Short mmCIF file of C-alpha atoms in Angstrom, two decimals:
data_model
loop_
_atom_site.label_atom_id
_atom_site.label_comp_id
_atom_site.label_asym_id
_atom_site.label_seq_id
_atom_site.Cartn_x
_atom_site.Cartn_y
_atom_site.Cartn_z
CA UNK A 1 249.77 1.07 -88.30
CA UNK A 2 246.10 1.00 -89.43
CA UNK A 3 245.43 1.59 -93.01
CA UNK A 4 242.62 4.08 -92.92
CA UNK A 5 243.39 6.74 -95.56
CA UNK A 6 241.47 6.96 -98.85
CA UNK A 7 243.15 8.58 -101.76
CA UNK A 8 240.96 10.76 -104.08
CA UNK A 9 242.35 12.16 -107.33
CA UNK A 10 240.43 13.99 -110.10
CA UNK A 11 241.18 15.15 -113.55
CA UNK A 12 238.92 16.51 -116.45
CA UNK A 13 239.58 15.28 -120.02
CA UNK A 14 238.12 16.74 -123.25
CA UNK A 15 237.05 13.34 -124.50
CA UNK A 16 233.69 11.60 -124.29
CA UNK A 17 233.00 9.18 -121.43
CA UNK A 18 232.80 6.06 -123.61
CA UNK A 19 236.33 6.71 -124.94
CA UNK A 20 237.83 7.41 -121.55
CA UNK A 21 236.01 4.44 -119.96
CA UNK A 22 237.36 2.21 -122.79
CA UNK A 23 240.92 3.46 -122.19
CA UNK A 24 240.72 2.45 -118.56
CA UNK A 25 239.12 -0.99 -119.21
CA UNK A 26 240.15 -2.48 -122.49
CA UNK A 27 243.37 -4.44 -121.90
CA UNK A 28 245.27 -3.18 -124.91
CA UNK A 29 244.43 0.53 -124.25
CA UNK A 30 245.02 0.21 -120.51
CA UNK A 31 248.45 -1.37 -121.02
CA UNK A 32 249.48 1.44 -123.40
CA UNK A 33 249.19 4.18 -120.65
CA UNK A 34 248.97 2.71 -117.13
CA UNK A 35 252.07 3.14 -114.80
CA UNK A 36 253.86 6.02 -113.43
CA UNK A 37 256.90 7.47 -115.37
CA UNK A 38 259.61 4.78 -115.21
CA UNK A 39 257.10 1.91 -115.17
CA UNK A 40 254.96 0.15 -117.67
CA UNK A 41 252.38 -2.47 -117.78
CA UNK A 42 253.39 -5.81 -119.29
CA UNK A 43 250.88 -5.95 -122.16
CA UNK A 44 250.77 -9.84 -122.09
CA UNK A 45 249.94 -9.84 -118.39
CA UNK A 46 246.60 -8.02 -118.75
CA UNK A 47 243.53 -10.05 -118.57
CA UNK A 48 240.12 -8.55 -117.85
CA UNK A 49 236.54 -9.80 -117.73
CA UNK A 50 234.65 -6.63 -118.21
CA UNK A 51 231.53 -7.35 -116.19
CA UNK A 52 230.16 -7.46 -112.60
CA UNK A 53 232.12 -10.20 -110.90
CA UNK A 54 234.69 -10.28 -113.57
CA UNK A 55 238.43 -10.74 -112.78
CA UNK A 56 241.21 -8.51 -113.68
CA UNK A 57 244.85 -8.92 -113.56
CA UNK A 58 248.01 -6.87 -114.70
CA UNK A 59 251.73 -6.59 -113.82
CA UNK A 60 253.56 -3.33 -113.77
CA UNK A 61 257.37 -3.55 -114.26
CA UNK A 62 260.03 -1.07 -113.51
CA UNK A 63 261.65 0.12 -116.76
CA UNK A 64 265.20 0.17 -115.58
CA UNK A 65 264.79 -3.05 -113.49
CA UNK A 66 262.50 -5.70 -114.87
CA UNK A 67 262.83 -7.78 -111.75
CA UNK A 68 260.80 -5.11 -109.88
CA UNK A 69 257.16 -6.09 -110.48
CA UNK A 70 253.89 -5.00 -108.90
CA UNK A 71 250.98 -7.31 -109.50
CA UNK A 72 247.42 -6.39 -109.27
CA UNK A 73 244.63 -9.07 -109.07
CA UNK A 74 241.06 -7.67 -108.76
CA UNK A 75 237.35 -8.56 -108.96
CA UNK A 76 234.89 -5.96 -110.22
CA UNK A 77 232.28 -5.41 -107.52
CA UNK A 78 230.37 -2.69 -109.40
CA UNK A 79 230.20 -2.24 -113.24
CA UNK A 80 228.08 0.41 -114.89
CA UNK A 81 229.58 1.21 -118.25
CA UNK A 82 230.45 4.08 -118.99
CA UNK A 83 229.77 5.57 -115.69
CA UNK A 84 231.66 3.76 -112.91
CA UNK A 85 233.60 0.60 -112.04
CA UNK A 86 234.70 -0.59 -108.62
CA UNK A 87 237.22 -3.34 -107.98
CA UNK A 88 238.40 -5.10 -104.88
CA UNK A 89 242.14 -5.36 -105.36
CA UNK A 90 245.04 -7.41 -104.09
CA UNK A 91 248.40 -5.77 -104.83
CA UNK A 92 251.69 -7.62 -104.40
CA UNK A 93 255.15 -6.40 -104.91
CA UNK A 94 254.60 -2.80 -103.58
CA UNK A 95 256.48 -2.25 -100.37
CA UNK A 96 253.89 0.36 -99.32
CA UNK A 97 250.95 -2.02 -99.67
CA UNK A 98 250.17 -4.93 -97.48
CA UNK A 99 249.16 -7.71 -99.89
CA UNK A 100 246.91 -9.24 -97.22
CA UNK A 101 244.90 -5.98 -96.86
CA UNK A 102 242.56 -5.67 -99.91
CA UNK A 103 242.15 -2.24 -101.46
CA UNK A 104 239.13 -0.84 -103.21
CA UNK A 105 239.50 1.03 -106.40
CA UNK A 106 236.51 3.22 -107.50
CA UNK A 107 236.70 5.10 -110.89
CA UNK A 108 233.88 7.39 -111.74
CA UNK A 109 233.36 8.98 -115.17
CA UNK A 110 231.22 12.09 -115.05
CA UNK A 111 230.02 13.81 -118.25
CA UNK A 112 231.26 17.50 -118.32
CA UNK A 113 229.61 19.70 -120.96
CA UNK A 114 229.17 18.23 -124.43
CA UNK A 115 232.13 15.93 -124.72
CA UNK A 116 234.29 16.23 -121.61
CA UNK A 117 234.70 13.68 -118.85
CA UNK A 118 235.72 14.21 -115.18
CA UNK A 119 237.60 11.07 -113.93
CA UNK A 120 237.42 10.66 -110.12
CA UNK A 121 239.59 7.97 -108.58
CA UNK A 122 239.05 6.80 -104.93
CA UNK A 123 241.34 4.07 -103.62
CA UNK A 124 242.38 2.68 -100.23
CA UNK A 125 242.64 2.22 -97.50
CA UNK A 126 246.27 3.21 -97.26
CA UNK A 127 248.60 3.77 -94.34
CA UNK A 128 248.91 7.52 -93.85
CA UNK A 129 252.72 7.31 -94.58
CA UNK A 130 252.22 6.08 -98.16
CA UNK A 131 248.92 7.65 -99.08
CA UNK A 132 250.59 10.78 -100.52
CA UNK A 133 252.94 8.71 -102.66
CA UNK A 134 250.19 6.81 -104.23
CA UNK A 135 248.04 9.86 -104.75
CA UNK A 136 250.99 11.47 -106.70
CA UNK A 137 251.35 8.17 -108.61
CA UNK A 138 247.63 8.48 -109.73
CA UNK A 139 248.22 12.12 -110.83
CA UNK A 140 251.22 11.00 -113.02
CA UNK A 141 249.26 8.14 -114.44
CA UNK A 142 246.36 10.55 -115.39
CA UNK A 143 248.93 12.70 -117.26
CA UNK A 144 249.90 9.53 -119.26
CA UNK A 145 246.21 8.93 -119.95
CA UNK A 146 245.91 12.52 -121.17
CA UNK A 147 248.83 11.93 -123.61
CA UNK A 148 247.44 8.57 -124.71
CA UNK A 149 243.98 9.96 -125.35
CA UNK A 150 245.49 12.95 -127.35
CA UNK A 151 247.56 10.64 -129.51
CA UNK A 152 244.92 8.06 -130.24
CA UNK A 153 241.96 10.27 -130.89
CA UNK A 154 243.62 12.61 -133.37
#
């Protein structure tokens, strides 16, 4: 099967772009919310050089089975804070992703009104059979981001 599907997910947040961008990129903040329900990011696994050409690494762990781990290694190929970042990713441990087929993750942060931010995620290519699963995963993670932003900015 040929991986040729790009996943696109959007969500608007009532928080300024710099705050939302920081939640995505600062290791401690990212580790606090990333992962679909039933998963978490191992905080000590997160390393990130926040610049063009910088490397990023994190490990997601299944809550009820810590032996199930998904590792992301990436390089930032675009970096325009607080507007957009793009990373070329190698993901291992996810049965729906070929670790030898790099993915591209593009996350855009668009100002909406005075203090709002539209986050747009574009990631792929995926095989058609797993694209919907990963799209739903991003939707669930963005719900967790909303909860994190609400808790930390109050």
